[in-house]
Amino acid sequence: MGAEPPFWKTKLLAAMTRAEWESLCDGCGRCCLHKLRDEDTNELAWTEVACRLLDGQSCQCRDYPNRRAHVPDCVKLTPKRLARIDWLPPSCAYRLVAEGQDLPWWHPLVSGRPQTVHEAGASVRGRVVAEREAGDLEDHIVEWPGEWPAAAKEERKP
């Protein structure tokens, strides 16, 4: 007899418990980077500027439960909102599961270790500028947050 498949392979996002939903976040921090949208073309541009609440070392929100009190436009991701959001990085577990794909080897739910997201180069650790030190966002446009993590492309076994 085989083991039960993991919940992200058998459940729709909308059917997940809160704990399951929250565990899908790999802690990369990419969604917490500022993005710019061209008002004429609607084109999205990523920046290396982190939200003021993002800890650039741990890649975690410094006050996740109260984040909207500090950052009113922080997006609370839900299954319903997910369908309308076009700025999640290609390696985002919410996006992958919604598209019917599996989680990568470095995702903590697969590897069993939260550090693998950093070891694989999938997180923003060491690559961000603090919001309060950045100045003009246009001076910090980068492409890497919107791309599959280059170092994480190889398949590894946890």
mmCIF file of N, CA, C and O in Angstrom, residues 37-127:
data_model
loop_
_atom_site.group_PDB
_atom_site.id
_atom_site.type_symbol
_atom_site.label_atom_id
_atom_site.label_comp_id
_atom_site.label_asym_id
_atom_site.label_seq_id
_atom_site.Cartn_x
_atom_site.Cartn_y
_atom_site.Cartn_z
ATOM 1 N N ARG A 37 3.380 49.026 -12.171
ATOM 2 C CA ARG A 37 2.572 48.688 -13.334
ATOM 3 C C ARG A 37 2.467 49.925 -14.219
ATOM 4 O O ARG A 37 2.100 50.998 -13.751
ATOM 5 N N ASP A 38 2.812 49.763 -15.488
ATOM 6 C CA ASP A 38 2.723 50.857 -16.455
ATOM 7 C C ASP A 38 1.254 51.160 -16.711
ATOM 8 O O ASP A 38 0.497 50.267 -17.104
ATOM 9 N N GLU A 39 0.850 52.380 -16.486
ATOM 10 C CA GLU A 39 -0.575 52.721 -16.629
ATOM 11 C C GLU A 39 -1.043 52.703 -18.077
ATOM 12 O O GLU A 39 -2.236 52.571 -18.334
ATOM 13 N N ASP A 40 -0.125 52.824 -19.036
ATOM 14 C CA ASP A 40 -0.517 52.785 -20.449
ATOM 15 C C ASP A 40 -0.567 51.365 -21.004
ATOM 16 O O ASP A 40 -1.495 50.995 -21.714
ATOM 17 N N THR A 41 0.446 50.564 -20.656
ATOM 18 C CA THR A 41 0.547 49.218 -21.235
ATOM 19 C C THR A 41 0.081 48.116 -20.287
ATOM 20 O O THR A 41 -0.069 46.973 -20.694
ATOM 21 N N ASN A 42 -0.071 48.453 -19.011
ATOM 22 C CA ASN A 42 -0.430 47.494 -17.973
ATOM 23 C C ASN A 42 0.696 46.491 -17.689
ATOM 24 O O ASN A 42 0.502 45.492 -17.012
ATOM 25 N N GLU A 43 1.871 46.756 -18.236
ATOM 26 C CA GLU A 43 3.019 45.869 -18.039
ATOM 27 C C GLU A 43 3.508 45.955 -16.597
ATOM 28 O O GLU A 43 3.569 47.023 -15.997
ATOM 29 N N LEU A 44 3.867 44.808 -16.068
ATOM 30 C CA LEU A 44 4.325 44.688 -14.687
ATOM 31 C C LEU A 44 5.843 44.729 -14.646
ATOM 32 O O LEU A 44 6.512 44.094 -15.467
ATOM 33 N N ALA A 45 6.376 45.473 -13.682
ATOM 34 C CA ALA A 45 7.824 45.506 -13.461
ATOM 35 C C ALA A 45 8.082 45.188 -11.996
ATOM 36 O O ALA A 45 7.469 45.766 -11.097
ATOM 37 N N TRP A 46 8.978 44.240 -11.759
ATOM 38 C CA TRP A 46 9.369 43.864 -10.404
ATOM 39 C C TRP A 46 10.477 44.784 -9.923
ATOM 40 O O TRP A 46 11.289 45.259 -10.714
ATOM 41 N N THR A 47 10.536 44.990 -8.624
ATOM 42 C CA THR A 47 11.670 45.713 -8.052
ATOM 43 C C THR A 47 12.323 44.815 -6.999
ATOM 44 O O THR A 47 11.755 43.801 -6.596
ATOM 45 N N GLU A 48 13.498 45.236 -6.567
ATOM 46 C CA GLU A 48 14.207 44.532 -5.498
ATOM 47 C C GLU A 48 13.921 45.174 -4.137
ATOM 48 O O GLU A 48 14.571 44.876 -3.154
ATOM 49 N N VAL A 49 12.918 46.047 -4.104
ATOM 50 C CA VAL A 49 12.572 46.781 -2.886
ATOM 51 C C VAL A 49 11.545 45.998 -2.084
ATOM 52 O O VAL A 49 10.459 45.681 -2.568
ATOM 53 N N ALA A 50 11.917 45.708 -0.842
ATOM 54 C CA ALA A 50 11.059 44.905 0.035
ATOM 55 C C ALA A 50 10.081 45.775 0.802
ATOM 56 O O ALA A 50 10.391 46.903 1.190
ATOM 57 N N CYS A 51 8.912 45.228 1.042
ATOM 58 C CA CYS A 51 7.936 45.842 1.928
ATOM 59 C C CYS A 51 8.610 46.144 3.256
ATOM 60 O O CYS A 51 9.489 45.393 3.697
ATOM 61 N N ARG A 52 8.186 47.201 3.902
ATOM 62 C CA ARG A 52 8.821 47.606 5.164
ATOM 63 C C ARG A 52 8.735 46.542 6.246
ATOM 64 O O ARG A 52 9.508 46.550 7.194
ATOM 65 N N LEU A 53 7.779 45.613 6.127
ATOM 66 C CA LEU A 53 7.641 44.568 7.141
ATOM 67 C C LEU A 53 8.435 43.306 6.824
ATOM 68 O O LEU A 53 8.543 42.418 7.668
ATOM 69 N N LEU A 54 8.988 43.208 5.631
ATOM 70 C CA LEU A 54 9.713 41.989 5.267
ATOM 71 C C LEU A 54 11.115 41.992 5.866
ATOM 72 O O LEU A 54 11.891 42.922 5.662
ATOM 73 N N ASP A 55 11.432 40.948 6.590
ATOM 74 C CA ASP A 55 12.780 40.759 7.117
ATOM 75 C C ASP A 55 13.613 40.155 5.990
ATOM 76 O O ASP A 55 13.325 39.041 5.545
ATOM 77 N N GLY A 56 14.602 40.887 5.515
ATOM 78 C CA GLY A 56 15.402 40.456 4.373
ATOM 79 C C GLY A 56 16.267 39.239 4.627
ATOM 80 O O GLY A 56 16.736 38.607 3.686
ATOM 81 N N GLN A 57 16.463 38.869 5.874
ATOM 82 C CA GLN A 57 17.253 37.687 6.202
ATOM 83 C C GLN A 57 16.375 36.439 6.326
ATOM 84 O O GLN A 57 16.645 35.422 5.718
ATOM 85 N N SER A 58 15.310 36.539 7.112
ATOM 86 C CA SER A 58 14.429 35.379 7.303
ATOM 87 C C SER A 58 13.423 35.241 6.165
ATOM 88 O O SER A 58 12.853 34.178 5.960
ATOM 89 N N CYS A 59 13.170 36.345 5.447
ATOM 90 C CA CYS A 59 12.178 36.404 4.363
ATOM 91 C C CYS A 59 10.760 36.207 4.894
ATOM 92 O O CYS A 59 9.886 35.734 4.182
ATOM 93 N N GLN A 60 10.549 36.581 6.129
ATOM 94 C CA GLN A 60 9.244 36.493 6.772
ATOM 95 C C GLN A 60 8.754 37.890 7.128
ATOM 96 O O GLN A 60 9.552 38.801 7.341
ATOM 97 N N CYS A 61 7.457 38.026 7.219
ATOM 98 C CA CYS A 61 6.842 39.281 7.636
ATOM 99 C C CYS A 61 7.117 39.477 9.125
ATOM 100 O O CYS A 61 6.956 38.541 9.915
ATOM 101 N N ARG A 62 7.515 40.686 9.479
ATOM 102 C CA ARG A 62 7.822 40.968 10.887
ATOM 103 C C ARG A 62 6.572 41.015 11.767
ATOM 104 O O ARG A 62 6.682 40.898 12.986
ATOM 105 N N ASP A 63 5.401 41.225 11.152
ATOM 106 C CA ASP A 63 4.161 41.286 11.932
ATOM 107 C C ASP A 63 3.010 40.753 11.080
ATOM 108 O O ASP A 63 2.035 41.459 10.827
ATOM 109 N N TYR A 64 3.122 39.502 10.666
ATOM 110 C CA TYR A 64 2.147 38.905 9.760
ATOM 111 C C TYR A 64 0.699 39.028 10.245
ATOM 112 O O TYR A 64 -0.166 39.447 9.477
ATOM 113 N N PRO A 65 0.401 38.727 11.518
ATOM 114 C CA PRO A 65 -1.001 38.807 11.947
ATOM 115 C C PRO A 65 -1.594 40.218 11.836
ATOM 116 O O PRO A 65 -2.780 40.383 11.629
ATOM 117 N N ASN A 66 -0.760 41.255 11.976
ATOM 118 C CA ASN A 66 -1.224 42.642 11.975
ATOM 119 C C ASN A 66 -0.718 43.431 10.770
ATOM 120 O O ASN A 66 -0.721 44.659 10.796
ATOM 121 N N ARG A 67 -0.286 42.759 9.737
ATOM 122 C CA ARG A 67 0.355 43.426 8.606
ATOM 123 C C ARG A 67 -0.505 44.488 7.945
ATOM 124 O O ARG A 67 -0.011 45.516 7.517
ATOM 125 N N ARG A 68 -1.789 44.248 7.870
ATOM 126 C CA ARG A 68 -2.669 45.209 7.190
ATOM 127 C C ARG A 68 -2.832 46.495 7.992
ATOM 128 O O ARG A 68 -3.150 47.531 7.423
ATOM 129 N N ALA A 69 -2.601 46.457 9.286
ATOM 130 C CA ALA A 69 -2.631 47.680 10.096
ATOM 131 C C ALA A 69 -1.442 48.572 9.758
ATOM 132 O O ALA A 69 -1.531 49.791 9.816
ATOM 133 N N HIS A 70 -0.311 47.953 9.398
ATOM 134 C CA HIS A 70 0.907 48.690 9.060
ATOM 135 C C HIS A 70 0.997 49.000 7.568
ATOM 136 O O HIS A 70 1.548 50.021 7.175
ATOM 137 N N VAL A 71 0.497 48.089 6.753
ATOM 138 C CA VAL A 71 0.555 48.213 5.295
ATOM 139 C C VAL A 71 -0.857 47.960 4.762
ATOM 140 O O VAL A 71 -1.207 46.833 4.406
ATOM 141 N N PRO A 72 -1.685 49.000 4.734
ATOM 142 C CA PRO A 72 -3.099 48.815 4.372
ATOM 143 C C PRO A 72 -3.329 48.175 3.002
ATOM 144 O O PRO A 72 -4.331 47.494 2.808
ATOM 145 N N ASP A 73 -2.401 48.355 2.057
ATOM 146 C CA ASP A 73 -2.604 47.756 0.737
ATOM 147 C C ASP A 73 -1.969 46.373 0.603
ATOM 148 O O ASP A 73 -1.909 45.816 -0.493
ATOM 149 N N CYS A 74 -1.537 45.794 1.713
ATOM 150 C CA CYS A 74 -1.034 44.420 1.684
ATOM 151 C C CYS A 74 -2.181 43.515 1.237
ATOM 152 O O CYS A 74 -3.292 43.597 1.754
ATOM 153 N N VAL A 75 -1.896 42.658 0.286
ATOM 154 C CA VAL A 75 -2.931 41.796 -0.273
ATOM 155 C C VAL A 75 -3.054 40.526 0.556
ATOM 156 O O VAL A 75 -2.079 39.804 0.763
ATOM 157 N N LYS A 76 -4.258 40.279 1.024
ATOM 158 C CA LYS A 76 -4.528 39.009 1.701
ATOM 159 C C LYS A 76 -4.903 38.020 0.600
ATOM 160 O O LYS A 76 -5.937 38.141 -0.050
ATOM 161 N N LEU A 77 -4.046 37.068 0.396
ATOM 162 C CA LEU A 77 -4.254 36.091 -0.670
ATOM 163 C C LEU A 77 -5.332 35.092 -0.274
ATOM 164 O O LEU A 77 -5.287 34.514 0.810
ATOM 165 N N THR A 78 -6.300 34.920 -1.143
ATOM 166 C CA THR A 78 -7.365 33.946 -0.947
ATOM 167 C C THR A 78 -7.542 33.186 -2.260
ATOM 168 O O THR A 78 -7.103 33.672 -3.316
ATOM 169 N N PRO A 79 -8.184 32.029 -2.232
ATOM 170 C CA PRO A 79 -8.414 31.311 -3.492
ATOM 171 C C PRO A 79 -9.172 32.163 -4.516
ATOM 172 O O PRO A 79 -8.856 32.138 -5.707
ATOM 173 N N LYS A 80 -10.118 32.941 -4.064
ATOM 174 C CA LYS A 80 -10.897 33.779 -4.980
ATOM 175 C C LYS A 80 -10.034 34.892 -5.588
ATOM 176 O O LYS A 80 -10.093 35.147 -6.786
ATOM 177 N N ARG A 81 -9.221 35.529 -4.761
ATOM 178 C CA ARG A 81 -8.348 36.610 -5.258
ATOM 179 C C ARG A 81 -7.247 36.078 -6.165
ATOM 180 O O ARG A 81 -6.782 36.766 -7.066
ATOM 181 N N LEU A 82 -6.812 34.880 -5.898
ATOM 182 C CA LEU A 82 -5.723 34.277 -6.661
ATOM 183 C C LEU A 82 -6.000 34.298 -8.168
ATOM 184 O O LEU A 82 -5.107 34.553 -8.962
ATOM 185 N N ALA A 83 -7.233 34.080 -8.536
ATOM 186 C CA ALA A 83 -7.602 34.040 -9.954
ATOM 187 C C ALA A 83 -7.435 35.394 -10.632
ATOM 188 O O ALA A 83 -7.274 35.453 -11.850
ATOM 189 N N ARG A 84 -7.441 36.473 -9.858
ATOM 190 C CA ARG A 84 -7.339 37.811 -10.436
ATOM 191 C C ARG A 84 -5.948 38.424 -10.296
ATOM 192 O O ARG A 84 -5.726 39.537 -10.764
ATOM 193 N N ILE A 85 -5.048 37.731 -9.664
ATOM 194 C CA ILE A 85 -3.709 38.273 -9.417
ATOM 195 C C ILE A 85 -2.743 37.752 -10.478
ATOM 196 O O ILE A 85 -2.612 36.544 -10.665
ATOM 197 N N ASP A 86 -2.050 38.681 -11.128
ATOM 198 C CA ASP A 86 -1.109 38.284 -12.181
ATOM 199 C C ASP A 86 0.346 38.525 -11.788
ATOM 200 O O ASP A 86 1.244 38.382 -12.608
ATOM 201 N N TRP A 87 0.593 38.879 -10.553
ATOM 202 C CA TRP A 87 1.949 39.227 -10.157
ATOM 203 C C TRP A 87 2.635 38.223 -9.225
ATOM 204 O O TRP A 87 3.727 38.486 -8.734
ATOM 205 N N LEU A 88 2.034 37.090 -8.992
ATOM 206 C CA LEU A 88 2.722 36.085 -8.177
ATOM 207 C C LEU A 88 3.874 35.499 -8.985
ATOM 208 O O LEU A 88 3.745 35.258 -10.189
ATOM 209 N N PRO A 89 5.008 35.264 -8.347
ATOM 210 C CA PRO A 89 6.144 34.710 -9.082
ATOM 211 C C PRO A 89 5.824 33.310 -9.623
ATOM 212 O O PRO A 89 4.960 32.611 -9.087
ATOM 213 N N PRO A 90 6.504 32.891 -10.679
ATOM 214 C CA PRO A 90 6.202 31.595 -11.286
ATOM 215 C C PRO A 90 6.453 30.410 -10.362
ATOM 216 O O PRO A 90 5.863 29.354 -10.557
ATOM 217 N N SER A 91 7.267 30.586 -9.348
ATOM 218 C CA SER A 91 7.563 29.503 -8.410
ATOM 219 C C SER A 91 6.643 29.507 -7.193
ATOM 220 O O SER A 91 6.781 28.656 -6.314
ATOM 221 N N CYS A 92 5.689 30.414 -7.137
ATOM 222 C CA CYS A 92 4.781 30.508 -5.997
ATOM 223 C C CYS A 92 3.910 29.252 -5.913
ATOM 224 O O CYS A 92 3.261 28.855 -6.883
ATOM 225 N N ALA A 93 3.863 28.652 -4.738
ATOM 226 C CA ALA A 93 3.095 27.419 -4.547
ATOM 227 C C ALA A 93 1.609 27.628 -4.803
ATOM 228 O O ALA A 93 0.948 26.744 -5.354
ATOM 229 N N TYR A 94 1.078 28.762 -4.430
ATOM 230 C CA TYR A 94 -0.347 29.023 -4.675
ATOM 231 C C TYR A 94 -0.622 29.008 -6.173
ATOM 232 O O TYR A 94 -1.596 28.421 -6.632
ATOM 233 N N ARG A 95 0.241 29.648 -6.914
ATOM 234 C CA ARG A 95 0.101 29.686 -8.372
ATOM 235 C C ARG A 95 0.280 28.287 -8.967
ATOM 236 O O ARG A 95 -0.496 27.863 -9.818
ATOM 237 N N LEU A 96 1.305 27.578 -8.526
ATOM 238 C CA LEU A 96 1.577 26.239 -9.056
ATOM 239 C C LEU A 96 0.402 25.297 -8.816
ATOM 240 O O LEU A 96 -0.039 24.598 -9.733
ATOM 241 N N VAL A 97 -0.109 25.282 -7.585
ATOM 242 C CA VAL A 97 -1.222 24.386 -7.258
ATOM 243 C C VAL A 97 -2.468 24.783 -8.058
ATOM 244 O O VAL A 97 -3.171 23.920 -8.583
ATOM 245 N N ALA A 98 -2.714 26.079 -8.177
ATOM 246 C CA ALA A 98 -3.872 26.541 -8.956
ATOM 247 C C ALA A 98 -3.766 26.115 -10.420
ATOM 248 O O ALA A 98 -4.777 25.845 -11.069
ATOM 249 N N GLU A 99 -2.533 26.022 -10.921
ATOM 250 C CA GLU A 99 -2.300 25.612 -12.309
ATOM 251 C C GLU A 99 -2.186 24.101 -12.465
ATOM 252 O O GLU A 99 -1.888 23.604 -13.543
ATOM 253 N N GLY A 100 -2.384 23.351 -11.383
ATOM 254 C CA GLY A 100 -2.327 21.901 -11.442
ATOM 255 C C GLY A 100 -0.922 21.329 -11.452
ATOM 256 O O GLY A 100 -0.726 20.170 -11.799
ATOM 257 N N GLN A 101 0.067 22.117 -11.038
ATOM 258 C CA GLN A 101 1.450 21.654 -11.011
ATOM 259 C C GLN A 101 1.838 21.229 -9.596
ATOM 260 O O GLN A 101 1.185 21.580 -8.623
ATOM 261 N N ASP A 102 2.928 20.501 -9.514
ATOM 262 C CA ASP A 102 3.421 20.044 -8.220
ATOM 263 C C ASP A 102 4.345 21.094 -7.621
ATOM 264 O O ASP A 102 4.805 22.011 -8.317
ATOM 265 N N LEU A 103 4.651 20.937 -6.358
ATOM 266 C CA LEU A 103 5.580 21.825 -5.684
ATOM 267 C C LEU A 103 7.009 21.417 -6.019
ATOM 268 O O LEU A 103 7.300 20.233 -6.203
ATOM 269 N N PRO A 104 7.930 22.374 -6.085
ATOM 270 C CA PRO A 104 9.331 22.047 -6.388
ATOM 271 C C PRO A 104 10.018 21.357 -5.217
ATOM 272 O O PRO A 104 9.554 21.428 -4.075
ATOM 273 N N TRP A 105 11.135 20.740 -5.504
ATOM 274 C CA TRP A 105 11.875 19.978 -4.505
ATOM 275 C C TRP A 105 12.256 20.806 -3.288
ATOM 276 O O TRP A 105 12.367 20.294 -2.185
ATOM 277 N N TRP A 106 12.474 22.082 -3.456
ATOM 278 C CA TRP A 106 12.948 22.927 -2.370
ATOM 279 C C TRP A 106 11.830 23.495 -1.493
ATOM 280 O O TRP A 106 12.098 24.152 -0.494
ATOM 281 N N HIS A 107 10.578 23.252 -1.860
ATOM 282 C CA HIS A 107 9.473 23.734 -1.026
ATOM 283 C C HIS A 107 9.516 22.993 0.308
ATOM 284 O O HIS A 107 9.682 21.773 0.339
ATOM 285 N N PRO A 108 9.353 23.703 1.420
ATOM 286 C CA PRO A 108 9.419 23.042 2.733
ATOM 287 C C PRO A 108 8.448 21.876 2.921
ATOM 288 O O PRO A 108 8.767 20.936 3.641
ATOM 289 N N LEU A 109 7.301 21.909 2.268
ATOM 290 C CA LEU A 109 6.375 20.774 2.383
ATOM 291 C C LEU A 109 6.927 19.528 1.689
ATOM 292 O O LEU A 109 6.561 18.415 2.041
ATOM 293 N N VAL A 110 7.797 19.703 0.714
ATOM 294 C CA VAL A 110 8.404 18.579 -0.001
ATOM 295 C C VAL A 110 9.709 18.162 0.676
ATOM 296 O O VAL A 110 9.937 16.979 0.931
ATOM 297 N N SER A 111 10.550 19.135 0.967
ATOM 298 C CA SER A 111 11.871 18.840 1.543
ATOM 299 C C SER A 111 11.814 18.510 3.034
ATOM 300 O O SER A 111 12.696 17.831 3.554
ATOM 301 N N GLY A 112 10.792 19.043 3.714
ATOM 302 C CA GLY A 112 10.709 18.850 5.154
ATOM 303 C C GLY A 112 11.552 19.831 5.946
ATOM 304 O O GLY A 112 11.637 19.739 7.167
ATOM 305 N N ARG A 113 12.164 20.781 5.220
ATOM 306 C CA ARG A 113 13.053 21.748 5.878
ATOM 307 C C ARG A 113 12.790 23.156 5.347
ATOM 308 O O ARG A 113 12.873 23.381 4.138
ATOM 309 N N PRO A 114 12.527 24.121 6.207
ATOM 310 C CA PRO A 114 12.275 25.489 5.730
ATOM 311 C C PRO A 114 13.491 26.149 5.085
ATOM 312 O O PRO A 114 13.339 27.069 4.288
ATOM 313 N N GLN A 115 14.685 25.669 5.368
ATOM 314 C CA GLN A 115 15.906 26.279 4.838
ATOM 315 C C GLN A 115 16.111 26.023 3.344
ATOM 316 O O GLN A 115 16.864 26.736 2.698
ATOM 317 N N THR A 116 15.477 25.005 2.787
ATOM 318 C CA THR A 116 15.749 24.667 1.388
ATOM 319 C C THR A 116 15.342 25.764 0.422
ATOM 320 O O THR A 116 15.938 25.898 -0.644
ATOM 321 N N VAL A 117 14.363 26.585 0.780
ATOM 322 C CA VAL A 117 13.970 27.692 -0.094
ATOM 323 C C VAL A 117 15.127 28.680 -0.242
ATOM 324 O O VAL A 117 15.326 29.262 -1.313
ATOM 325 N N HIS A 118 15.921 28.833 0.802
ATOM 326 C CA HIS A 118 17.092 29.708 0.751
ATOM 327 C C HIS A 118 18.266 29.003 0.075
ATOM 328 O O HIS A 118 18.956 29.598 -0.755
ATOM 329 N N GLU A 119 18.470 27.738 0.421
ATOM 330 C CA GLU A 119 19.573 26.965 -0.162
ATOM 331 C C GLU A 119 19.444 26.865 -1.679
ATOM 332 O O GLU A 119 20.444 26.838 -2.384
ATOM 333 N N ALA A 120 18.222 26.824 -2.171
ATOM 334 C CA ALA A 120 17.984 26.701 -3.611
ATOM 335 C C ALA A 120 18.059 28.048 -4.334
ATOM 336 O O ALA A 120 17.966 28.096 -5.554
ATOM 337 N N GLY A 121 18.212 29.129 -3.579
ATOM 338 C CA GLY A 121 18.260 30.443 -4.202
ATOM 339 C C GLY A 121 16.896 30.950 -4.637
ATOM 340 O O GLY A 121 16.788 31.852 -5.468
ATOM 341 N N ALA A 122 15.845 30.371 -4.081
ATOM 342 C CA ALA A 122 14.488 30.769 -4.457
ATOM 343 C C ALA A 122 13.976 31.951 -3.641
ATOM 344 O O ALA A 122 13.013 32.595 -4.040
ATOM 345 N N SER A 123 14.618 32.250 -2.526
ATOM 346 C CA SER A 123 14.140 33.330 -1.667
ATOM 347 C C SER A 123 14.818 34.656 -2.017
ATOM 348 O O SER A 123 15.759 34.711 -2.809
ATOM 349 N N VAL A 124 14.351 35.703 -1.369
ATOM 350 C CA VAL A 124 14.904 37.042 -1.589
ATOM 351 C C VAL A 124 16.079 37.328 -0.655
ATOM 352 O O VAL A 124 16.644 38.419 -0.709
ATOM 353 N N ARG A 125 16.458 36.376 0.164
ATOM 354 C CA ARG A 125 17.531 36.579 1.142
ATOM 355 C C ARG A 125 18.784 37.163 0.473
ATOM 356 O O ARG A 125 19.290 36.626 -0.502
ATOM 357 N N GLY A 126 19.214 38.294 1.028
ATOM 358 C CA GLY A 126 20.440 38.925 0.548
ATOM 359 C C GLY A 126 20.310 39.650 -0.791
ATOM 360 O O GLY A 126 21.307 40.103 -1.344
ATOM 361 N N ARG A 127 19.099 39.801 -1.294
ATOM 362 C CA ARG A 127 18.913 40.382 -2.627
ATOM 363 C C ARG A 127 17.999 41.601 -2.643
ATOM 364 O O ARG A 127 17.633 42.073 -3.707
#
